[in-house]
PDB file of C-alpha atoms in Angstrom:
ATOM      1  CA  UNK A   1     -29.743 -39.886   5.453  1.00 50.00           C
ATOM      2  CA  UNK A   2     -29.626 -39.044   1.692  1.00 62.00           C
ATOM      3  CA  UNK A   3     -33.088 -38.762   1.580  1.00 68.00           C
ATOM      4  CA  UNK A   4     -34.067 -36.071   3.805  1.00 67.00           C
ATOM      5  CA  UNK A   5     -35.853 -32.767   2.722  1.00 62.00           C
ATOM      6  CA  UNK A   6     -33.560 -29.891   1.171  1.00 64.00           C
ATOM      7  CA  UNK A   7     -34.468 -26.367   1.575  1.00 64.00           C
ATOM      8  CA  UNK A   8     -36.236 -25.281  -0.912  1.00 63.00           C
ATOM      9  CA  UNK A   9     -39.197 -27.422  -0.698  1.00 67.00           C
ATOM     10  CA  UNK A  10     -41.658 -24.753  -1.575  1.00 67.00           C
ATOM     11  CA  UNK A  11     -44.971 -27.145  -1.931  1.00 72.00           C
ATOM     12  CA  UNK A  12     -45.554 -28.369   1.721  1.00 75.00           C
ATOM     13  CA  UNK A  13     -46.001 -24.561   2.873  1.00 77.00           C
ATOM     14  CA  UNK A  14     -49.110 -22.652   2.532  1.00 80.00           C
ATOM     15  CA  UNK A  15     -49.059 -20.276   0.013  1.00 83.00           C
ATOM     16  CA  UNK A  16     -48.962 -16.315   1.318  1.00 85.00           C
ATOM     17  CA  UNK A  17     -48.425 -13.138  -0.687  1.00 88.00           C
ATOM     18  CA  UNK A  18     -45.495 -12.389   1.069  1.00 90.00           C
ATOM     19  CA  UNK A  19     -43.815 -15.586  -0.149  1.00 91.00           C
ATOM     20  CA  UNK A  20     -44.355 -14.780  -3.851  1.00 92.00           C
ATOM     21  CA  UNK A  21     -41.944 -11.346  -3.164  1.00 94.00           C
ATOM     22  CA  UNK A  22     -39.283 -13.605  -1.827  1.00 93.00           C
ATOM     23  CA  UNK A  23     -39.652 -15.927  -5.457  1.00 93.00           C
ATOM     24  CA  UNK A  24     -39.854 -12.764  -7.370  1.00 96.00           C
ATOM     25  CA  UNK A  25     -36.395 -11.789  -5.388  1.00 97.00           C
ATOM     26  CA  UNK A  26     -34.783 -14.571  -6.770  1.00 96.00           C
ATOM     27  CA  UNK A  27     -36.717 -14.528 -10.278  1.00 97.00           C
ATOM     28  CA  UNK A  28     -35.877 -10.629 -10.640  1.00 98.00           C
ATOM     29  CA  UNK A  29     -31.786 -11.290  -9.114  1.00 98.00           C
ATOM     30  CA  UNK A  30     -31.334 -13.477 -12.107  1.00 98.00           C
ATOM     31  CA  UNK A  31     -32.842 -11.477 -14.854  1.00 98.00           C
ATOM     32  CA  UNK A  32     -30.578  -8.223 -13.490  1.00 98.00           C
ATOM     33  CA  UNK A  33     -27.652 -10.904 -13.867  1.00 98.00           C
ATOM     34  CA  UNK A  34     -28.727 -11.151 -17.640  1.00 98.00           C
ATOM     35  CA  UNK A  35     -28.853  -7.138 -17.865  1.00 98.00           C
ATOM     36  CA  UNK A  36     -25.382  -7.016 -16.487  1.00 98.00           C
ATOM     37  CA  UNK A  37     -24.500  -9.137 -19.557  1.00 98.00           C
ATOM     38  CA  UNK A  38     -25.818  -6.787 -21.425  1.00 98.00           C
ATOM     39  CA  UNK A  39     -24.301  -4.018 -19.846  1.00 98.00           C
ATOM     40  CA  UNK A  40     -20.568  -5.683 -20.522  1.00 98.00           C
ATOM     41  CA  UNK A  41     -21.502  -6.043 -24.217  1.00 98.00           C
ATOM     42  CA  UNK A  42     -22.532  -2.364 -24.421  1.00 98.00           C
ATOM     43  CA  UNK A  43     -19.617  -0.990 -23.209  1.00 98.00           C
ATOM     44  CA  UNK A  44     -17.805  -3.124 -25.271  1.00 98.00           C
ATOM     45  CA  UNK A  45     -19.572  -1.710 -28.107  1.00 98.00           C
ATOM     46  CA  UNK A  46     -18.964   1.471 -27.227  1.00 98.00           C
ATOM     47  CA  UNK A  47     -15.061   1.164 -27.025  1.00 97.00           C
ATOM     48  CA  UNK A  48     -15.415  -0.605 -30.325  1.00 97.00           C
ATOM     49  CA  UNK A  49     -16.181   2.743 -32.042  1.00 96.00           C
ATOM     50  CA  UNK A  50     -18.798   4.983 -33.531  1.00 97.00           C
ATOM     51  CA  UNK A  51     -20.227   2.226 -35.959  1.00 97.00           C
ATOM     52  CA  UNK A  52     -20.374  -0.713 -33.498  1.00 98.00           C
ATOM     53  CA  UNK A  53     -22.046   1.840 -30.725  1.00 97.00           C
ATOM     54  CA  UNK A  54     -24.215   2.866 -33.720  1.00 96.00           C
ATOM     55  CA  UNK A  55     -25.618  -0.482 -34.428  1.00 97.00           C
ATOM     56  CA  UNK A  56     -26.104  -1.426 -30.709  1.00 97.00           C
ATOM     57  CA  UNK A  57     -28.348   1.290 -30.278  1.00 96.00           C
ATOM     58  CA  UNK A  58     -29.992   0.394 -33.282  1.00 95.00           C
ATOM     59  CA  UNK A  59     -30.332  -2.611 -31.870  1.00 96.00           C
ATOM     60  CA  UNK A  60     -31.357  -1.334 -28.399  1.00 95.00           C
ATOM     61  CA  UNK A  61     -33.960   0.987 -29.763  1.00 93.00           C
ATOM     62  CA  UNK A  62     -36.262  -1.830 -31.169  1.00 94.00           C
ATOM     63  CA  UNK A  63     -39.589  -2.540 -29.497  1.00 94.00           C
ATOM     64  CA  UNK A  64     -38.568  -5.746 -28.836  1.00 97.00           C
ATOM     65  CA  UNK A  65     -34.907  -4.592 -27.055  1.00 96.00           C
ATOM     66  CA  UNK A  66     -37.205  -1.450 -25.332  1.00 95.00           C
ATOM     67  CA  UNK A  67     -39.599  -4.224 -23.816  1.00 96.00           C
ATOM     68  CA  UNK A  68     -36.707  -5.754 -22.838  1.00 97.00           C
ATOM     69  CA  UNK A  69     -34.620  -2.663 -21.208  1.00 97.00           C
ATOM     70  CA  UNK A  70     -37.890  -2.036 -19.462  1.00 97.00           C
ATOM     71  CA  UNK A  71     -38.291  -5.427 -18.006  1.00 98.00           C
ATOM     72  CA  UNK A  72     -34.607  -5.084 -17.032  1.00 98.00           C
ATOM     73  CA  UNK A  73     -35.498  -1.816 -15.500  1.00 98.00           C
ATOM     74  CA  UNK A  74     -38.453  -3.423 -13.466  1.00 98.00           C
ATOM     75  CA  UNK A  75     -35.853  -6.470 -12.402  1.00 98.00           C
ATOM     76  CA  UNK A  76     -33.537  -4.056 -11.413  1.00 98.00           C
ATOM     77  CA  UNK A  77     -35.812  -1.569  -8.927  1.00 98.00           C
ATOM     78  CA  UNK A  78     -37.714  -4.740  -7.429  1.00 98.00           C
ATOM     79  CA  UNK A  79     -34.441  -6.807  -6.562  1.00 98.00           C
ATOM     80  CA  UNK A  80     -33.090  -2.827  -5.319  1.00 98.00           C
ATOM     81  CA  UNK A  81     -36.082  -2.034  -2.770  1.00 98.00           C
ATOM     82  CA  UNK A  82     -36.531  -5.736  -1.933  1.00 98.00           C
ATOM     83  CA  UNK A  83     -32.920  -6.345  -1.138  1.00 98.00           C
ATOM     84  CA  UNK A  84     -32.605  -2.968   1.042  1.00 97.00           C
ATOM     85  CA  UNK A  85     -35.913  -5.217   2.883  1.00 97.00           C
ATOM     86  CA  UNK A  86     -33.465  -7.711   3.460  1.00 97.00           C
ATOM     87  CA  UNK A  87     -30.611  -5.921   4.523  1.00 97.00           C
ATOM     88  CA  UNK A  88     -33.356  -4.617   7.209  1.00 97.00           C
ATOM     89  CA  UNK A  89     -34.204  -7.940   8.438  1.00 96.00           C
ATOM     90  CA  UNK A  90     -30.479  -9.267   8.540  1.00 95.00           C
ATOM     91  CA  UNK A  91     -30.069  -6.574  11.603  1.00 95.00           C
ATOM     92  CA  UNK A  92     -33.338  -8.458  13.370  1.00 95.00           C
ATOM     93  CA  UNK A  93     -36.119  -5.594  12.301  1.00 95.00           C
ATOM     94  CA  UNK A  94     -38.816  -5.657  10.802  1.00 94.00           C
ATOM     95  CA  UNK A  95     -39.374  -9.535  11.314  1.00 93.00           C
ATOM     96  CA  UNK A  96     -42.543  -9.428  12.213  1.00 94.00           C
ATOM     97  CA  UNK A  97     -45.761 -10.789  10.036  1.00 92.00           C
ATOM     98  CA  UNK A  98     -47.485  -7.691  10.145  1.00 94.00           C
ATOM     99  CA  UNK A  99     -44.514  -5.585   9.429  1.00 95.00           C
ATOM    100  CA  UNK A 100     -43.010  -7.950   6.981  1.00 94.00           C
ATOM    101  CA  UNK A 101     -46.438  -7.653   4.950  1.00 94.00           C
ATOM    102  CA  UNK A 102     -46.354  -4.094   5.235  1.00 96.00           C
ATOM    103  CA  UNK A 103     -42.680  -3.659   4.032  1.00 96.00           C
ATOM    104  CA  UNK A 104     -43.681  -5.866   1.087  1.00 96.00           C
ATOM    105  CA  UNK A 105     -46.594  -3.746   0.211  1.00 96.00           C
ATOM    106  CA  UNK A 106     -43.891  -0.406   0.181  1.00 97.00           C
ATOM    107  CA  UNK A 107     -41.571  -2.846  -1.657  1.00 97.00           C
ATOM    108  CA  UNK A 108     -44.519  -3.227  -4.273  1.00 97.00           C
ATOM    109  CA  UNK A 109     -45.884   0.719  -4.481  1.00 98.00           C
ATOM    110  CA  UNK A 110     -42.111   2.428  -4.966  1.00 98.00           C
ATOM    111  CA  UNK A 111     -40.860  -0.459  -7.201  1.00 98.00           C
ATOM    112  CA  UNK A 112     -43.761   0.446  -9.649  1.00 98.00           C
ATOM    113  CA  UNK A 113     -43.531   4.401  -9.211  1.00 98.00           C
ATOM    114  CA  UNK A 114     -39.644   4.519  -9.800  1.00 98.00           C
ATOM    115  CA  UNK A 115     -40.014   1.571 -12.535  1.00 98.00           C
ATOM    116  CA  UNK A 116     -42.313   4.201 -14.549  1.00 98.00           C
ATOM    117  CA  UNK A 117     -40.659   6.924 -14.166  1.00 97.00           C
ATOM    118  CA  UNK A 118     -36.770   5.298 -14.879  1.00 97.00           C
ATOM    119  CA  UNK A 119     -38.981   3.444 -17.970  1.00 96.00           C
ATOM    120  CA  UNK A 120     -40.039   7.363 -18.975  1.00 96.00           C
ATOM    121  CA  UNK A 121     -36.356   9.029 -18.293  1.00 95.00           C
ATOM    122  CA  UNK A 122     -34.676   6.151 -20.270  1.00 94.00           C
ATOM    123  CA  UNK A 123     -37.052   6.951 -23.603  1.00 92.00           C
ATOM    124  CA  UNK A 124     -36.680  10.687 -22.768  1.00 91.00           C
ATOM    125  CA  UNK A 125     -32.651   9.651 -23.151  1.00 91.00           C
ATOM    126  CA  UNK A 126     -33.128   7.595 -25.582  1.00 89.00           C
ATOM    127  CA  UNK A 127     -34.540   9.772 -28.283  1.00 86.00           C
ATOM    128  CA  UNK A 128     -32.412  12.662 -26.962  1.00 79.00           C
ATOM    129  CA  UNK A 129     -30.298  13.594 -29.841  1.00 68.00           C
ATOM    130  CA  UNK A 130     -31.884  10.442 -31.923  1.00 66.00           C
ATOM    131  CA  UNK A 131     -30.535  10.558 -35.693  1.00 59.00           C
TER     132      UNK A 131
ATOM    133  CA  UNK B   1     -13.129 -25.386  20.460  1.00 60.00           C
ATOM    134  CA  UNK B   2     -14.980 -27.527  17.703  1.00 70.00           C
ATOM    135  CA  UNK B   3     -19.056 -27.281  17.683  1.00 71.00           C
ATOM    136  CA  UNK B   4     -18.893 -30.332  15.564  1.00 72.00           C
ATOM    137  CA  UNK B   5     -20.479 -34.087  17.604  1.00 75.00           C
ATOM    138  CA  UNK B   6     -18.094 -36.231  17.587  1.00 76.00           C
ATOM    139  CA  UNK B   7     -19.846 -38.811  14.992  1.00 78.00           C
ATOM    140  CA  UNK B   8     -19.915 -35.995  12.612  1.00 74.00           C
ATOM    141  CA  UNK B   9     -16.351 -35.221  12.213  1.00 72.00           C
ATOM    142  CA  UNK B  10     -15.764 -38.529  11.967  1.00 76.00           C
ATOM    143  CA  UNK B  11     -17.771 -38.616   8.965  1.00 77.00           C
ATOM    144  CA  UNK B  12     -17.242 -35.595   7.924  1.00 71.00           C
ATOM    145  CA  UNK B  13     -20.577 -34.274   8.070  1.00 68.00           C
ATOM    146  CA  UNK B  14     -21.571 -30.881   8.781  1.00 67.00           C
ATOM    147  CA  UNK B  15     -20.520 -26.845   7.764  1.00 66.00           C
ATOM    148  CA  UNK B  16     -17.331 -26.740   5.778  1.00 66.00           C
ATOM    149  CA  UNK B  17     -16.870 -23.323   7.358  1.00 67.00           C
ATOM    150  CA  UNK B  18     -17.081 -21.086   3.893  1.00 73.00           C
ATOM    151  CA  UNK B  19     -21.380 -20.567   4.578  1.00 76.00           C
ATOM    152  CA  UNK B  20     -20.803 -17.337   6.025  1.00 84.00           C
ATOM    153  CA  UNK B  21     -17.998 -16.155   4.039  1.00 88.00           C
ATOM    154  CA  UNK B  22     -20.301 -16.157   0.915  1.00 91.00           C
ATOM    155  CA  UNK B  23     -23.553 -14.409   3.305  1.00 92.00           C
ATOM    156  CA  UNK B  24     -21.114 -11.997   4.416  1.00 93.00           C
ATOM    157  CA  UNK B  25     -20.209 -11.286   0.901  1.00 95.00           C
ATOM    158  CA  UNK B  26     -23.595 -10.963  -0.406  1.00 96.00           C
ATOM    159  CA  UNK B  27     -24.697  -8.088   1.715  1.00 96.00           C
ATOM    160  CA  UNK B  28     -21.229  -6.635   1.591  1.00 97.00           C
ATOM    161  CA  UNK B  29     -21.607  -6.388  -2.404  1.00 98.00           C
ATOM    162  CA  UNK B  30     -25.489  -5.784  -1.541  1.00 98.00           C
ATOM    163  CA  UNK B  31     -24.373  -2.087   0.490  1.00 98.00           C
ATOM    164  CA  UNK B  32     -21.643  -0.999  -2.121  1.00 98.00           C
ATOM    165  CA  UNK B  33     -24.327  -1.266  -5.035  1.00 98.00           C
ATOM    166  CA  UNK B  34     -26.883   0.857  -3.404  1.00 98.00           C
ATOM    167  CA  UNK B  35     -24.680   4.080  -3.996  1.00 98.00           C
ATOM    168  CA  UNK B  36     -23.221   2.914  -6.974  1.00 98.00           C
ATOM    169  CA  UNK B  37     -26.360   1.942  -9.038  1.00 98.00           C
ATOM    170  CA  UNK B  38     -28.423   4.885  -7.884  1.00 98.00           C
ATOM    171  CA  UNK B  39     -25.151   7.540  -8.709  1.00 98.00           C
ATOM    172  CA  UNK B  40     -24.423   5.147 -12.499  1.00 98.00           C
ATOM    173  CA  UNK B  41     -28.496   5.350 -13.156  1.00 97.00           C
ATOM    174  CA  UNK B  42     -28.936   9.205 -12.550  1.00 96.00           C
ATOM    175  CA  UNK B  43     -25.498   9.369 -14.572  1.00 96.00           C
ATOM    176  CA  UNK B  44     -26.893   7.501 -17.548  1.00 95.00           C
ATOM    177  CA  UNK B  45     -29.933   8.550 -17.767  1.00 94.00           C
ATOM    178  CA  UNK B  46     -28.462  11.915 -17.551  1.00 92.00           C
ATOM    179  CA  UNK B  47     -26.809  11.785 -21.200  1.00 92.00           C
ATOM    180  CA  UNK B  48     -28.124  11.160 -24.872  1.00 91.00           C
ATOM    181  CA  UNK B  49     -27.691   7.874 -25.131  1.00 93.00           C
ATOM    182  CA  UNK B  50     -27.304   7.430 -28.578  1.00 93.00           C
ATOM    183  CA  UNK B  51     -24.891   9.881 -29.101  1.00 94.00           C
ATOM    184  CA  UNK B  52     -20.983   8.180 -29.463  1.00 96.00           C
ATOM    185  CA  UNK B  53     -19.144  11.539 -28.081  1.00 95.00           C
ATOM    186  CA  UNK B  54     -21.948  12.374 -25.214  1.00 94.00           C
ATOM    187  CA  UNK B  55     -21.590   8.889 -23.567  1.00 96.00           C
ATOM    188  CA  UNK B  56     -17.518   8.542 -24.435  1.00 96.00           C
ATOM    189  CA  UNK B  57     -17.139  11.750 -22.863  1.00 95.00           C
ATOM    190  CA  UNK B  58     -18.781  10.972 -19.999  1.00 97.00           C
ATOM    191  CA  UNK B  59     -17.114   7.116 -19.445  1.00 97.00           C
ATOM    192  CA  UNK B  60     -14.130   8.657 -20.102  1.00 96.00           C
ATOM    193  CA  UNK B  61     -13.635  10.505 -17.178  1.00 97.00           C
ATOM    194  CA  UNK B  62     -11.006   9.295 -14.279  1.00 97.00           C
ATOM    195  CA  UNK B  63     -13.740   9.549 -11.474  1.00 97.00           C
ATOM    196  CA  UNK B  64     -16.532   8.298 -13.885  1.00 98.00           C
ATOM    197  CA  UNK B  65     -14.559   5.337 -15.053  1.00 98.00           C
ATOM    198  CA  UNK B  66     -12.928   4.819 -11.443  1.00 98.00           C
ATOM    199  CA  UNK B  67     -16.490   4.213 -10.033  1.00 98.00           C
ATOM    200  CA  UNK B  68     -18.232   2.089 -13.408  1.00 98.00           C
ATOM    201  CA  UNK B  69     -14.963  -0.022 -12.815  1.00 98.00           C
ATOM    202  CA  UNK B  70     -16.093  -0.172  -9.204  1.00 98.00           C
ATOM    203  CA  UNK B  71     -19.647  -1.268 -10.414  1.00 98.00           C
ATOM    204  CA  UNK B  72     -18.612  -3.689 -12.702  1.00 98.00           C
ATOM    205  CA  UNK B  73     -16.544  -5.522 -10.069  1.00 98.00           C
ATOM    206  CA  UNK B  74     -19.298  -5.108  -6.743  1.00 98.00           C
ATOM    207  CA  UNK B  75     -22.031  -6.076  -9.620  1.00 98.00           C
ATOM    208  CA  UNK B  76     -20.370  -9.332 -11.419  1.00 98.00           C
ATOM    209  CA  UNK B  77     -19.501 -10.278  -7.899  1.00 98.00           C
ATOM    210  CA  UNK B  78     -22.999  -9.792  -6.227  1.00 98.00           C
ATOM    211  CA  UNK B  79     -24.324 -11.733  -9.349  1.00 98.00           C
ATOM    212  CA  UNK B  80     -22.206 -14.335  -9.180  1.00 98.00           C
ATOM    213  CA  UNK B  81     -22.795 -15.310  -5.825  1.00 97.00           C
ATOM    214  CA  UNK B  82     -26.602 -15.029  -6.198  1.00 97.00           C
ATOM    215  CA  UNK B  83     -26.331 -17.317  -9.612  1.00 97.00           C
ATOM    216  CA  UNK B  84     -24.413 -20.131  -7.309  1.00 96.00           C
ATOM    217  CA  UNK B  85     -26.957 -20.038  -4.963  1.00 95.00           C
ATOM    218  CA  UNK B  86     -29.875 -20.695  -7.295  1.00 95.00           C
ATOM    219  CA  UNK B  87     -27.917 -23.041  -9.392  1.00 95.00           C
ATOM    220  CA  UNK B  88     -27.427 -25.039  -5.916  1.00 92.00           C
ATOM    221  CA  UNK B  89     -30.871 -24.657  -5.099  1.00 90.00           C
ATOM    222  CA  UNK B  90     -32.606 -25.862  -8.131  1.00 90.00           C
ATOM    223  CA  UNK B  91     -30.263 -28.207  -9.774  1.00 92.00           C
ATOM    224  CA  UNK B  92     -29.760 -31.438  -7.722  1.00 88.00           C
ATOM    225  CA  UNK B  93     -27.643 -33.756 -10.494  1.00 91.00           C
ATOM    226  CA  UNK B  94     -23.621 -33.857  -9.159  1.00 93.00           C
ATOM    227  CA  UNK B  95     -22.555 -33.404 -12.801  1.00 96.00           C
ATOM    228  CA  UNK B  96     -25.023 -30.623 -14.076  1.00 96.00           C
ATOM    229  CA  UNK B  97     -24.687 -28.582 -10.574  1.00 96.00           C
ATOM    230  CA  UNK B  98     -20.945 -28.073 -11.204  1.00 96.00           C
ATOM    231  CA  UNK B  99     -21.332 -27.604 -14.783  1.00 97.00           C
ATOM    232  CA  UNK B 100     -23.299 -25.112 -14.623  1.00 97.00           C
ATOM    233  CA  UNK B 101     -21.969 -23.624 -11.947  1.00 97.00           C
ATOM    234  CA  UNK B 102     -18.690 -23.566 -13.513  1.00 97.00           C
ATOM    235  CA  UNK B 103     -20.088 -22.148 -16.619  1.00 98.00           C
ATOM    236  CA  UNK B 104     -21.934 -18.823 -15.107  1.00 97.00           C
ATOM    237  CA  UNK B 105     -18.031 -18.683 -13.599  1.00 98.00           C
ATOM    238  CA  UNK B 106     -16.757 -17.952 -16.518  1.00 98.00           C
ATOM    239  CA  UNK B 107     -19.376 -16.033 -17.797  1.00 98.00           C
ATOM    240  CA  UNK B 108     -19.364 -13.859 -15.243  1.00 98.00           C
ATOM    241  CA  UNK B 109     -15.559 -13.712 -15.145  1.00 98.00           C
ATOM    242  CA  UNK B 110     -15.313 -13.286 -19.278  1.00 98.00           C
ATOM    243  CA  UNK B 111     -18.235 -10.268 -19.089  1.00 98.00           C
ATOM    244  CA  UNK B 112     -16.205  -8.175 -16.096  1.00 98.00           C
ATOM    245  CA  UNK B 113     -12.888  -8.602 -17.918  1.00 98.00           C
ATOM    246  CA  UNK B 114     -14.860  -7.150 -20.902  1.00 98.00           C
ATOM    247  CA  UNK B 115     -16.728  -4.290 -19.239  1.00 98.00           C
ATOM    248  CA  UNK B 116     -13.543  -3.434 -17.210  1.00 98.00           C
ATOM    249  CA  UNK B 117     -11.300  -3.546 -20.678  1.00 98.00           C
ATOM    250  CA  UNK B 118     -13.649  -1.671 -22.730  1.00 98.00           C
ATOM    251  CA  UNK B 119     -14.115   1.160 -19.821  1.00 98.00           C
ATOM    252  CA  UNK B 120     -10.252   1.442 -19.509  1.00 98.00           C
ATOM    253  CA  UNK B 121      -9.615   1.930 -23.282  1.00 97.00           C
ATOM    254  CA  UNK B 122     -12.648   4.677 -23.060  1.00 97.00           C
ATOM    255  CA  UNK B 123     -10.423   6.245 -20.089  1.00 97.00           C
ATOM    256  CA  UNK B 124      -6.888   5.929 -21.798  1.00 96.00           C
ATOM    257  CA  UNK B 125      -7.776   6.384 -25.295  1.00 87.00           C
TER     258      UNK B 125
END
């Protein structure tokens, strides 16, 4: 009784593409959970004052931290378009594997379009009135 | 009426009746972020962000703080919920499952109460 399979037990299916969105929902859900930890300390930094908002965006303007934001950015848009996907399929559409593959593909295209342009608008706002 | 075979409430087996309460949840959280991320990103990305007054100014505002308040809440929430459900999925020890589970609690709990605080004393400051 103990022993039986629990879901997920990912290796006895045969891999598809559409599969490797659903892992990505998951992988790109928790990564936004670490940008909203982020997002908490940066307000906090901003109530802290001038100096302490200072140094976070000194701190938020490295390459590193800007690699970061981006990937944050990416997280963000994917887990967005993907989950409105889901929110499809809860109401019974769209179930199909033909139209699931399709969705996935427009899941894909607009995640990467709006992840380049947010990446371009949050430099533009970043050096905006840079010291 | 109870679904439940008669074997399995005797051994008390089976849903403990909170599965859909936390689905339910999930996409509630899931529809109130769509307007709220989309309205906090054009917001944002609308400011200088390394300017002090541009982005205090902007926080500070009842509606603007009203609604990041709002987003901190639906977000930490949504977050939470998703967290538990990969922490169930992927960690199969009794004692490290609730752990952990216990710990992204708190985390999640300590990082709201911050956001929240710090957008409050930008509003009431």
């Amino acid at each position: 009784m103990n022993q039986r399979p629990l879901s997920p037990h990912l290796s006895v299916y045969k891999f598809t593409y559409t599969m490797s969105l659903s892992i990505l929902h998951r992988l790109t859900g928790v990564a936004a959970s670490v940008g909203f930890l982020v997002f908490a300390w940066w307000l906090m930094a901003l109530a802290s004052g001038p100096a302490a908002y200072a140094a976070a965006m000194r701190l938020l303007s490295t390459p590193v931290a800007k690699l970061l934001l981006a990937g944050f950015t990416f997280s963000i848009v994917y887990h967005f378009c993907n989950g409105i996907r889901h929110l499809v399929w809860d109401t019974g559409a769209g179930l199909e594997r033909a139209q699931a593959r399709r969705s996935g593909a427009a899941v894909i295209v607009i995640t990467l379009l709006l992840t380049a342009f947010l990446v371009w608008a949050g430099c533009a706002a970043l050096t905006r009135g840079a010291p | 009426m109870s679904l439940q075979t008669p074997l399995g409430r005797v051994l008390g087996k089976g849903s403990a009746g909170e599965g859909v309460g936390h689905w339910w949840l999930q996409r509630v959280t899931a529809i109130a972020l769509i307007p709220l991320t989309v309205w906090f990103a054009i917001g944002l990305l609308g400011h200088s962000l390394q300017s002090y007054e541009a982005m205090r100014g902007w926080l500070g505002q009842p509606w603007v703080a009203v609604f990041t308040i709002l987003l901190v809440i639906t977000l930490s929430w949504h977050s939470r919920l998703g967290v538990q459900v990969v922490i169930e999925d992927y960690v199969h020890g009794k004692v490290a499952k609730n752990t952990l589970l216990l710990l992204f609690t708190f985390v999640h709990v300590v990082a709201a109460v911050a956001a929240i605080f710090a957008v409050l004393l930008l509003a009431l400051s």
